[in-house]
Tab-separated table of N, CA and C in Angstrom:
chain	number	residue	atom	x	y	z
A	1	UNK	N	-7.027	-103.817	-29.318
A	1	UNK	CA	-6.440	-103.087	-30.418
A	1	UNK	C	-7.360	-101.940	-30.804
A	2	UNK	N	-6.811	-100.743	-30.914
A	2	UNK	CA	-7.596	-99.562	-31.246
A	2	UNK	C	-7.431	-99.117	-32.685
A	3	UNK	N	-6.507	-99.706	-33.434
A	3	UNK	CA	-6.274	-99.315	-34.815
A	3	UNK	C	-7.471	-99.707	-35.667
A	4	UNK	N	-7.974	-98.753	-36.440
A	4	UNK	CA	-9.078	-99.004	-37.349
A	4	UNK	C	-8.536	-99.716	-38.579
A	5	UNK	N	-9.009	-100.937	-38.828
A	5	UNK	CA	-8.557	-101.694	-39.991
A	5	UNK	C	-9.306	-101.195	-41.212
A	6	UNK	N	-8.544	-100.757	-42.217
A	6	UNK	CA	-9.128	-100.206	-43.436
A	6	UNK	C	-8.149	-100.438	-44.577
A	7	UNK	N	-8.549	-100.066	-45.781
A	7	UNK	CA	-7.652	-100.172	-46.922
A	7	UNK	C	-6.439	-99.291	-46.638
A	8	UNK	N	-5.251	-99.849	-46.807
A	8	UNK	CA	-4.019	-99.122	-46.533
A	8	UNK	C	-3.381	-99.485	-45.208
A	9	UNK	N	-4.107	-100.205	-44.342
A	9	UNK	CA	-3.524	-100.620	-43.063
A	9	UNK	C	-2.358	-101.561	-43.328
A	10	UNK	N	-1.257	-101.320	-42.626
A	10	UNK	CA	-0.052	-102.132	-42.786
A	10	UNK	C	0.204	-102.888	-41.486
A	11	UNK	N	0.612	-104.139	-41.630
A	11	UNK	CA	1.000	-104.976	-40.505
A	11	UNK	C	2.465	-105.328	-40.680
A	12	UNK	N	3.214	-105.349	-39.567
A	12	UNK	CA	4.633	-105.667	-39.588
A	12	UNK	C	4.871	-106.818	-38.629
A	13	UNK	N	5.657	-107.786	-39.072
A	13	UNK	CA	5.969	-108.925	-38.201
A	13	UNK	C	6.879	-108.486	-37.067
A	14	UNK	N	6.666	-109.074	-35.890
A	14	UNK	CA	7.575	-108.835	-34.773
A	14	UNK	C	8.958	-109.296	-35.189
A	15	UNK	N	9.961	-108.537	-34.833
A	15	UNK	CA	11.336	-108.881	-35.175
A	15	UNK	C	11.779	-108.342	-36.517
A	16	UNK	N	10.885	-107.704	-37.268
A	16	UNK	CA	11.262	-107.147	-38.567
A	16	UNK	C	12.270	-106.023	-38.368
A	17	UNK	N	13.276	-105.992	-39.209
A	17	UNK	CA	14.283	-104.941	-39.140
A	17	UNK	C	13.784	-103.760	-39.962
A	18	UNK	N	13.750	-102.591	-39.321
A	18	UNK	CA	13.226	-101.376	-39.947
A	18	UNK	C	14.232	-100.246	-39.816
A	19	UNK	N	14.174	-99.260	-40.720
A	19	UNK	CA	15.082	-98.117	-40.585
A	19	UNK	C	14.732	-97.299	-39.349
A	20	UNK	N	15.748	-96.846	-38.647
A	20	UNK	CA	15.510	-96.089	-37.415
A	20	UNK	C	14.900	-94.719	-37.702
A	21	UNK	N	15.005	-94.224	-38.939
A	21	UNK	CA	14.473	-92.910	-39.292
A	21	UNK	C	12.954	-92.903	-39.461
A	22	UNK	N	12.331	-94.063	-39.486
A	22	UNK	CA	10.888	-94.156	-39.715
A	22	UNK	C	10.175	-94.336	-38.381
A	23	UNK	N	9.437	-93.307	-37.936
A	23	UNK	CA	8.731	-93.411	-36.649
A	23	UNK	C	7.444	-94.223	-36.793
A	24	UNK	N	7.426	-95.396	-36.206
A	24	UNK	CA	6.246	-96.260	-36.282
A	24	UNK	C	5.616	-96.404	-34.908
A	25	UNK	N	4.303	-96.287	-34.882
A	25	UNK	CA	3.549	-96.621	-33.677
A	25	UNK	C	2.815	-97.899	-34.015
A	26	UNK	N	3.033	-98.935	-33.223
A	26	UNK	CA	2.410	-100.220	-33.509
A	26	UNK	C	1.566	-100.680	-32.340
A	27	UNK	N	0.589	-101.508	-32.662
A	27	UNK	CA	-0.263	-102.132	-31.660
A	27	UNK	C	-0.328	-103.622	-31.959
A	28	UNK	N	-0.435	-104.436	-30.923
A	28	UNK	CA	-0.559	-105.874	-31.120
A	28	UNK	C	-1.792	-106.183	-31.942
A	29	UNK	N	-1.642	-107.113	-32.871
A	29	UNK	CA	-2.787	-107.553	-33.664
A	29	UNK	C	-2.988	-109.051	-33.496
A	30	UNK	N	-1.924	-109.806	-33.687
A	30	UNK	CA	-1.990	-111.255	-33.494
A	30	UNK	C	-0.688	-111.697	-32.847
A	31	UNK	N	-0.491	-113.001	-32.738
A	31	UNK	CA	0.685	-113.517	-32.050
A	31	UNK	C	1.988	-112.898	-32.526
A	32	UNK	N	2.181	-112.796	-33.821
A	32	UNK	CA	3.471	-112.325	-34.326
A	32	UNK	C	3.358	-111.108	-35.249
A	33	UNK	N	2.216	-110.472	-35.283
A	33	UNK	CA	2.029	-109.314	-36.149
A	33	UNK	C	1.597	-108.091	-35.351
A	34	UNK	N	2.082	-106.925	-35.775
A	34	UNK	CA	1.726	-105.632	-35.194
A	34	UNK	C	1.060	-104.798	-36.274
A	35	UNK	N	0.013	-104.068	-35.894
A	35	UNK	CA	-0.643	-103.138	-36.822
A	35	UNK	C	0.025	-101.782	-36.665
A	36	UNK	N	0.361	-101.158	-37.782
A	36	UNK	CA	0.943	-99.816	-37.759
A	36	UNK	C	-0.217	-98.841	-37.654
A	37	UNK	N	-0.229	-98.033	-36.591
A	37	UNK	CA	-1.382	-97.167	-36.352
A	37	UNK	C	-1.196	-95.726	-36.820
A	38	UNK	N	0.031	-95.294	-37.069
A	38	UNK	CA	0.225	-93.892	-37.425
A	38	UNK	C	0.488	-93.650	-38.909
A	39	UNK	N	0.661	-94.689	-39.713
A	39	UNK	CA	0.927	-94.532	-41.148
A	39	UNK	C	0.138	-95.549	-41.954
A	40	UNK	N	-0.338	-95.141	-43.136
A	40	UNK	CA	-0.923	-96.120	-44.049
A	40	UNK	C	0.187	-96.607	-44.987
A	41	UNK	N	-0.133	-97.500	-45.896
A	41	UNK	CA	0.867	-98.075	-46.780
A	41	UNK	C	1.590	-97.050	-47.629
A	42	UNK	N	0.856	-96.065	-48.148
A	42	UNK	CA	1.459	-95.040	-49.000
A	42	UNK	C	2.441	-94.179	-48.210
A	43	UNK	N	2.012	-93.672	-47.059
A	43	UNK	CA	2.870	-92.817	-46.233
A	43	UNK	C	4.078	-93.589	-45.716
A	44	UNK	N	3.863	-94.841	-45.321
A	44	UNK	CA	4.965	-95.656	-44.827
A	44	UNK	C	5.983	-95.892	-45.940
A	45	UNK	N	5.495	-96.156	-47.138
A	45	UNK	CA	6.381	-96.346	-48.286
A	45	UNK	C	7.236	-95.122	-48.556
A	46	UNK	N	6.635	-93.938	-48.494
A	46	UNK	CA	7.388	-92.692	-48.716
A	46	UNK	C	8.471	-92.520	-47.659
A	47	UNK	N	8.125	-92.747	-46.393
A	47	UNK	CA	9.102	-92.571	-45.308
A	47	UNK	C	10.246	-93.583	-45.425
A	48	UNK	N	9.927	-94.812	-45.788
A	48	UNK	CA	10.959	-95.839	-45.941
A	48	UNK	C	11.872	-95.490	-47.111
A	49	UNK	N	11.302	-95.042	-48.223
A	49	UNK	CA	12.118	-94.638	-49.380
A	49	UNK	C	12.993	-93.433	-49.040
A	50	UNK	N	12.462	-92.486	-48.254
A	50	UNK	CA	13.258	-91.319	-47.841
A	50	UNK	C	14.442	-91.721	-46.963
A	51	UNK	N	14.298	-92.823	-46.240
A	51	UNK	CA	15.383	-93.335	-45.399
A	51	UNK	C	16.360	-94.175	-46.219
A	52	UNK	N	16.152	-94.232	-47.533
A	52	UNK	CA	17.006	-94.990	-48.468
A	52	UNK	C	16.912	-96.499	-48.258
A	53	UNK	N	15.746	-96.950	-47.794
A	53	UNK	CA	15.452	-98.367	-47.700
A	53	UNK	C	14.413	-98.681	-48.774
A	54	UNK	N	14.007	-99.925	-48.884
A	54	UNK	CA	13.020	-100.354	-49.887
A	54	UNK	C	11.808	-100.961	-49.199
A	55	UNK	N	10.619	-100.685	-49.774
A	55	UNK	CA	9.357	-101.239	-49.275
A	55	UNK	C	8.711	-101.942	-50.466
A	56	UNK	N	9.084	-103.198	-50.676
A	56	UNK	CA	8.642	-103.949	-51.846
A	56	UNK	C	7.161	-104.301	-51.758
A	57	UNK	N	6.491	-104.188	-52.894
A	57	UNK	CA	5.089	-104.569	-53.047
A	57	UNK	C	5.115	-105.833	-53.884
A	58	UNK	N	4.739	-106.955	-53.309
A	58	UNK	CA	4.912	-108.240	-53.970
A	58	UNK	C	3.661	-108.673	-54.728
A	59	UNK	N	3.885	-109.264	-55.874
A	59	UNK	CA	2.786	-109.753	-56.695
A	59	UNK	C	2.078	-110.895	-55.977
A	60	UNK	N	0.859	-111.141	-56.372
A	60	UNK	CA	0.115	-112.246	-55.786
A	60	UNK	C	-0.776	-111.795	-54.648
A	61	UNK	N	-1.920	-111.312	-55.021
A	61	UNK	CA	-2.885	-110.846	-54.019
A	61	UNK	C	-3.418	-112.028	-53.212
A	62	UNK	N	-3.565	-111.821	-51.929
A	62	UNK	CA	-4.128	-112.834	-51.042
A	62	UNK	C	-5.491	-112.343	-50.578
A	63	UNK	N	-6.391	-113.276	-50.300
A	63	UNK	CA	-7.720	-112.867	-49.839
A	63	UNK	C	-8.278	-113.894	-48.864
A	64	UNK	N	-9.250	-113.433	-48.089
A	64	UNK	CA	-9.947	-114.312	-47.148
A	64	UNK	C	-11.336	-113.737	-46.918
A	65	UNK	N	-12.245	-114.603	-46.529
A	65	UNK	CA	-13.632	-114.219	-46.281
A	65	UNK	C	-13.981	-114.521	-44.832
A	66	UNK	N	-14.800	-113.626	-44.257
A	66	UNK	CA	-15.289	-113.846	-42.891
A	66	UNK	C	-16.769	-113.513	-42.869
A	67	UNK	N	-17.542	-114.322	-42.204
A	67	UNK	CA	-18.978	-114.095	-42.095
A	67	UNK	C	-19.251	-112.962	-41.112
A	68	UNK	N	-20.259	-112.177	-41.401
A	68	UNK	CA	-20.643	-111.082	-40.516
A	68	UNK	C	-20.756	-109.789	-41.293
A	69	UNK	N	-21.453	-108.838	-40.691
A	69	UNK	CA	-21.612	-107.560	-41.366
A	69	UNK	C	-20.276	-106.837	-41.405
A	70	UNK	N	-20.159	-105.909	-42.378
A	70	UNK	CA	-18.911	-105.170	-42.495
A	70	UNK	C	-18.652	-104.436	-41.188
A	71	UNK	N	-17.564	-104.741	-40.586
A	71	UNK	CA	-17.178	-104.151	-39.317
A	71	UNK	C	-15.837	-104.697	-38.904
A	72	UNK	N	-15.272	-104.122	-37.874
A	72	UNK	CA	-13.939	-104.491	-37.433
A	72	UNK	C	-13.792	-105.977	-37.069
A	73	UNK	N	-14.758	-106.591	-36.378
A	73	UNK	CA	-14.566	-108.018	-36.038
A	73	UNK	C	-14.454	-108.908	-37.283
A	74	UNK	N	-15.295	-108.686	-38.272
A	74	UNK	CA	-15.248	-109.510	-39.488
A	74	UNK	C	-13.978	-109.239	-40.281
A	75	UNK	N	-13.585	-107.976	-40.379
A	75	UNK	CA	-12.363	-107.628	-41.104
A	75	UNK	C	-11.156	-108.242	-40.401
A	76	UNK	N	-11.126	-108.164	-39.074
A	76	UNK	CA	-10.016	-108.745	-38.300
A	76	UNK	C	-9.910	-110.247	-38.530
A	77	UNK	N	-11.047	-110.941	-38.532
A	77	UNK	CA	-11.037	-112.389	-38.769
A	77	UNK	C	-10.446	-112.712	-40.132
A	78	UNK	N	-10.849	-111.957	-41.147
A	78	UNK	CA	-10.345	-112.203	-42.499
A	78	UNK	C	-8.839	-111.934	-42.580
A	79	UNK	N	-8.375	-110.866	-41.953
A	79	UNK	CA	-6.934	-110.549	-41.972
A	79	UNK	C	-6.140	-111.648	-41.271
A	80	UNK	N	-6.629	-112.135	-40.140
A	80	UNK	CA	-5.950	-113.221	-39.430
A	80	UNK	C	-5.871	-114.461	-40.318
A	81	UNK	N	-6.913	-114.739	-41.070
A	81	UNK	CA	-6.888	-115.885	-41.994
A	81	UNK	C	-5.827	-115.698	-43.070
A	82	UNK	N	-5.712	-114.484	-43.590
A	82	UNK	CA	-4.679	-114.214	-44.608
A	82	UNK	C	-3.299	-114.440	-43.998
A	83	UNK	N	-3.077	-113.911	-42.809
A	83	UNK	CA	-1.780	-114.069	-42.142
A	83	UNK	C	-1.452	-115.538	-41.893
A	84	UNK	N	-2.466	-116.318	-41.572
A	84	UNK	CA	-2.264	-117.742	-41.336
A	84	UNK	C	-1.857	-118.497	-42.585
A	85	UNK	N	-2.178	-117.957	-43.739
A	85	UNK	CA	-1.838	-118.609	-45.008
A	85	UNK	C	-0.492	-118.158	-45.568
A	86	UNK	N	0.084	-117.094	-45.002
A	86	UNK	CA	1.391	-116.631	-45.474
A	86	UNK	C	2.464	-117.590	-45.000
A	87	UNK	N	3.395	-117.922	-45.869
A	87	UNK	CA	4.499	-118.773	-45.414
A	87	UNK	C	5.274	-118.057	-44.306
A	88	UNK	N	5.579	-118.768	-43.252
A	88	UNK	CA	6.266	-118.186	-42.106
A	88	UNK	C	7.668	-117.716	-42.491
A	89	UNK	N	8.107	-116.622	-41.936
A	89	UNK	CA	9.444	-116.087	-42.154
A	89	UNK	C	9.719	-115.739	-43.617
A	90	UNK	N	8.686	-115.424	-44.403
A	90	UNK	CA	8.903	-115.120	-45.807
A	90	UNK	C	9.084	-113.627	-46.016
A	91	UNK	N	8.051	-112.860	-45.755
A	91	UNK	CA	8.118	-111.416	-45.916
A	91	UNK	C	7.643	-110.774	-44.630
A	92	UNK	N	8.104	-109.554	-44.358
A	92	UNK	CA	7.915	-108.999	-43.028
A	92	UNK	C	6.763	-108.020	-42.866
A	93	UNK	N	5.967	-107.814	-43.908
A	93	UNK	CA	4.814	-106.928	-43.739
A	93	UNK	C	3.689	-107.317	-44.699
A	94	UNK	N	2.531	-106.746	-44.426
A	94	UNK	CA	1.326	-107.057	-45.183
A	94	UNK	C	0.479	-105.793	-45.233
A	95	UNK	N	-0.106	-105.504	-46.401
A	95	UNK	CA	-0.949	-104.314	-46.539
A	95	UNK	C	-2.337	-104.707	-47.037
A	96	UNK	N	-3.361	-104.201	-46.366
A	96	UNK	CA	-4.746	-104.431	-46.796
A	96	UNK	C	-4.988	-103.537	-48.018
A	97	UNK	N	-5.428	-104.146	-49.128
A	97	UNK	CA	-5.613	-103.387	-50.368
A	97	UNK	C	-7.071	-103.223	-50.785
A	98	UNK	N	-7.962	-104.049	-50.256
A	98	UNK	CA	-9.376	-103.931	-50.623
A	98	UNK	C	-10.234	-104.640	-49.583
A	99	UNK	N	-11.390	-104.053	-49.281
A	99	UNK	CA	-12.365	-104.665	-48.387
A	99	UNK	C	-13.714	-104.594	-49.080
A	100	UNK	N	-14.354	-105.746	-49.245
A	100	UNK	CA	-15.631	-105.815	-49.940
A	100	UNK	C	-16.662	-106.464	-49.021
A	101	UNK	N	-17.802	-105.799	-48.868
A	101	UNK	CA	-18.886	-106.336	-48.053
A	101	UNK	C	-20.010	-106.776	-48.995
A	102	UNK	N	-20.465	-108.020	-48.840
A	102	UNK	CA	-21.509	-108.566	-49.712
A	102	UNK	C	-22.478	-109.418	-48.899
A	103	UNK	N	-23.478	-109.931	-49.601
A	103	UNK	CA	-24.448	-110.860	-49.012
A	103	UNK	C	-24.629	-112.033	-49.956
A	104	UNK	N	-24.793	-113.207	-49.361
A	104	UNK	CA	-25.105	-114.410	-50.113
A	104	UNK	C	-26.290	-115.072	-49.429
A	105	UNK	N	-27.411	-115.166	-50.129
A	105	UNK	CA	-28.656	-115.697	-49.579
A	105	UNK	C	-29.045	-114.961	-48.290
A	106	UNK	N	-28.787	-113.666	-48.280
A	106	UNK	CA	-29.133	-112.837	-47.132
A	106	UNK	C	-28.130	-112.853	-45.997
A	107	UNK	N	-27.091	-113.665	-46.120
A	107	UNK	CA	-26.075	-113.755	-45.065
A	107	UNK	C	-24.930	-112.794	-45.414
A	108	UNK	N	-24.643	-111.840	-44.524
A	108	UNK	CA	-23.567	-110.885	-44.806
A	108	UNK	C	-22.178	-111.507	-44.611
A	109	UNK	N	-21.245	-111.086	-45.456
A	109	UNK	CA	-19.861	-111.509	-45.291
A	109	UNK	C	-18.937	-110.410	-45.803
A	110	UNK	N	-17.694	-110.490	-45.371
A	110	UNK	CA	-16.676	-109.520	-45.769
A	110	UNK	C	-15.533	-110.282	-46.422
A	111	UNK	N	-15.065	-109.759	-47.534
A	111	UNK	CA	-13.901	-110.329	-48.215
A	111	UNK	C	-12.792	-109.278	-48.168
A	112	UNK	N	-11.635	-109.674	-47.647
A	112	UNK	CA	-10.496	-108.767	-47.515
A	112	UNK	C	-9.383	-109.248	-48.438
A	113	UNK	N	-8.783	-108.290	-49.142
A	113	UNK	CA	-7.668	-108.568	-50.040
A	113	UNK	C	-6.427	-107.862	-49.502
A	114	UNK	N	-5.278	-108.513	-49.612
A	114	UNK	CA	-4.038	-107.934	-49.103
A	114	UNK	C	-2.866	-108.373	-49.975
A	115	UNK	N	-1.799	-107.611	-49.892
A	115	UNK	CA	-0.556	-107.946	-50.583
A	115	UNK	C	0.567	-108.053	-49.562
A	116	UNK	N	1.416	-109.041	-49.769
A	116	UNK	CA	2.614	-109.148	-48.948
A	116	UNK	C	3.537	-107.995	-49.337
A	117	UNK	N	4.216	-107.434	-48.343
A	117	UNK	CA	5.183	-106.359	-48.558
A	117	UNK	C	6.466	-106.780	-47.846
A	118	UNK	N	7.562	-106.172	-48.221
A	118	UNK	CA	8.819	-106.499	-47.548
A	118	UNK	C	9.676	-105.249	-47.422
A	119	UNK	N	10.173	-105.025	-46.213
A	119	UNK	CA	11.027	-103.880	-45.920
A	119	UNK	C	12.454	-104.397	-45.770
A	120	UNK	N	13.369	-103.815	-46.532
A	120	UNK	CA	14.773	-104.184	-46.414
A	120	UNK	C	15.635	-103.041	-46.934
A	121	UNK	N	16.903	-103.074	-46.578
A	121	UNK	CA	17.818	-102.011	-46.987
A	121	UNK	C	18.363	-102.248	-48.386
A	122	UNK	N	18.565	-103.489	-48.783
A	122	UNK	CA	19.148	-103.796	-50.086
A	122	UNK	C	18.250	-103.335	-51.226
A	123	UNK	N	18.881	-103.019	-52.352
A	123	UNK	CA	18.170	-102.523	-53.528
A	123	UNK	C	17.339	-103.626	-54.195
A	124	UNK	N	17.878	-104.840	-54.237
A	124	UNK	CA	17.172	-105.956	-54.853
A	124	UNK	C	16.517	-106.797	-53.766
A	125	UNK	N	15.331	-107.310	-54.089
A	125	UNK	CA	14.622	-108.159	-53.142
A	125	UNK	C	15.422	-109.434	-52.914
A	126	UNK	N	15.738	-109.692	-51.663
A	126	UNK	CA	16.496	-110.885	-51.303
A	126	UNK	C	15.494	-111.997	-51.023
A	127	UNK	N	15.694	-113.141	-51.647
A	127	UNK	CA	14.787	-114.275	-51.469
A	127	UNK	C	14.808	-114.746	-50.017
A	128	UNK	N	13.667	-115.233	-49.519
A	128	UNK	CA	13.590	-115.679	-48.111
A	128	UNK	C	14.657	-116.698	-47.739
A	129	UNK	N	14.926	-117.636	-48.624
A	129	UNK	CA	15.919	-118.659	-48.293
A	129	UNK	C	17.324	-118.072	-48.203
A	130	UNK	N	17.603	-116.982	-48.935
A	130	UNK	CA	18.904	-116.329	-48.850
A	130	UNK	C	19.034	-115.517	-47.562
A	131	UNK	N	17.916	-114.937	-47.093
A	131	UNK	CA	17.955	-114.135	-45.872
A	131	UNK	C	18.244	-114.990	-44.661
A	132	UNK	N	17.704	-116.215	-44.654
A	132	UNK	CA	17.827	-117.052	-43.467
A	132	UNK	C	18.967	-118.060	-43.545
A	133	UNK	N	19.606	-118.178	-44.706
A	133	UNK	CA	20.668	-119.163	-44.863
A	133	UNK	C	21.926	-118.726	-44.122
A	134	UNK	N	22.695	-119.708	-43.581
A	134	UNK	CA	23.960	-119.341	-42.939
A	134	UNK	C	24.880	-118.708	-43.978
A	135	UNK	N	25.547	-117.643	-43.609
A	135	UNK	CA	26.441	-116.957	-44.541
A	135	UNK	C	25.686	-116.196	-45.607
A	136	UNK	N	24.455	-115.799	-45.310
A	136	UNK	CA	23.641	-115.087	-46.286
A	136	UNK	C	24.323	-113.793	-46.699
A	137	UNK	N	24.095	-113.397	-47.927
A	137	UNK	CA	24.681	-112.180	-48.477
A	137	UNK	C	24.086	-110.971	-47.764
A	138	UNK	N	24.924	-110.131	-47.234
A	138	UNK	CA	24.464	-108.903	-46.604
A	138	UNK	C	25.317	-107.757	-47.111
A	139	UNK	N	24.763	-106.575	-47.069
A	139	UNK	CA	25.487	-105.391	-47.492
A	139	UNK	C	25.739	-104.535	-46.266
A	140	UNK	N	26.972	-104.135	-46.058
A	140	UNK	CA	27.312	-103.288	-44.925
A	140	UNK	C	26.894	-101.860	-45.239
A	141	UNK	N	26.410	-101.166	-44.235
A	141	UNK	CA	25.927	-99.813	-44.419
A	141	UNK	C	26.622	-98.869	-43.447
A	142	UNK	N	26.734	-97.610	-43.862
A	142	UNK	CA	27.288	-96.585	-42.984
A	142	UNK	C	26.170	-95.799	-42.318
A	143	UNK	N	24.928	-96.176	-42.579
A	143	UNK	CA	23.777	-95.492	-41.993
A	143	UNK	C	23.616	-95.842	-40.536
A	144	UNK	N	22.796	-95.052	-39.805
A	144	UNK	CA	22.536	-95.395	-38.403
A	144	UNK	C	21.936	-96.790	-38.308
A	145	UNK	N	22.135	-97.463	-37.198
A	145	UNK	CA	21.594	-98.819	-37.060
A	145	UNK	C	20.078	-98.827	-37.157
A	146	UNK	N	19.580	-99.923	-37.659
A	146	UNK	CA	18.137	-100.093	-37.803
A	146	UNK	C	17.548	-100.505	-36.468
A	147	UNK	N	16.239	-100.442	-36.394
A	147	UNK	CA	15.525	-100.900	-35.207
A	147	UNK	C	14.686	-102.098	-35.603
A	148	UNK	N	14.302	-102.897	-34.631
A	148	UNK	CA	13.424	-104.013	-34.939
A	148	UNK	C	12.166	-103.885	-34.101
A	149	UNK	N	11.075	-104.436	-34.634
A	149	UNK	CA	9.795	-104.369	-33.959
A	149	UNK	C	9.749	-105.443	-32.887
A	150	UNK	N	9.631	-105.022	-31.649
A	150	UNK	CA	9.555	-105.942	-30.527
A	150	UNK	C	8.114	-106.056	-30.071
A	151	UNK	N	7.778	-107.100	-29.362
A	151	UNK	CA	6.396	-107.242	-28.881
A	151	UNK	C	5.977	-106.054	-28.021
A	152	UNK	N	4.780	-105.552	-28.272
A	152	UNK	CA	4.136	-104.510	-27.484
A	152	UNK	C	5.005	-103.282	-27.260
A	153	UNK	N	5.607	-102.771	-28.354
A	153	UNK	CA	6.391	-101.560	-28.233
A	153	UNK	C	5.867	-100.496	-29.153
A	154	UNK	N	6.212	-99.263	-28.847
A	154	UNK	CA	5.911	-98.146	-29.719
A	154	UNK	C	7.237	-97.561	-30.135
A	155	UNK	N	7.434	-97.481	-31.438
A	155	UNK	CA	8.671	-96.941	-31.958
A	155	UNK	C	8.371	-95.534	-32.431
A	156	UNK	N	9.000	-94.557	-31.838
A	156	UNK	CA	8.764	-93.171	-32.225
A	156	UNK	C	10.109	-92.483	-32.401
A	157	UNK	N	10.422	-92.136	-33.618
A	157	UNK	CA	11.688	-91.464	-33.895
A	157	UNK	C	12.858	-92.333	-33.487
A	158	UNK	N	13.772	-91.778	-32.728
A	158	UNK	CA	14.954	-92.510	-32.301
A	158	UNK	C	14.846	-92.956	-30.855
A	159	UNK	N	13.625	-92.940	-30.301
A	159	UNK	CA	13.439	-93.322	-28.892
A	159	UNK	C	13.566	-94.790	-28.705
């Protein structure tokens, strides 16, 4: 993975439905998550809103700690720990909101904070159990079809 993990880095779950108008370049990060390499959380939010979709910022900050000096390996370990604690199939994205490097008894460690995010077309946040339930409420749209994030793909424009 070549994406530099920093505050504002966004991760999207594989299979997440996204608006086709938003050009995303993604790289594999973990088994079911892709790191967005061409947009940070703010820019991605603007593009999603311009496409008339919603990019929800969910309450409840998550955090994890990894031993090691501040650097990509320690930050990656902490992010993977956060992802492991997220309920599966709940929300389809995650944004790193803070990275803190400290020492305890001379041992360096990194603490990473993140917020769950969710991308969807509907105006109101649909609860996870409603999204996955048979006969779930959906809204029909006249917009171009959405795209979904597939393993090891780069989504650029309408390609």
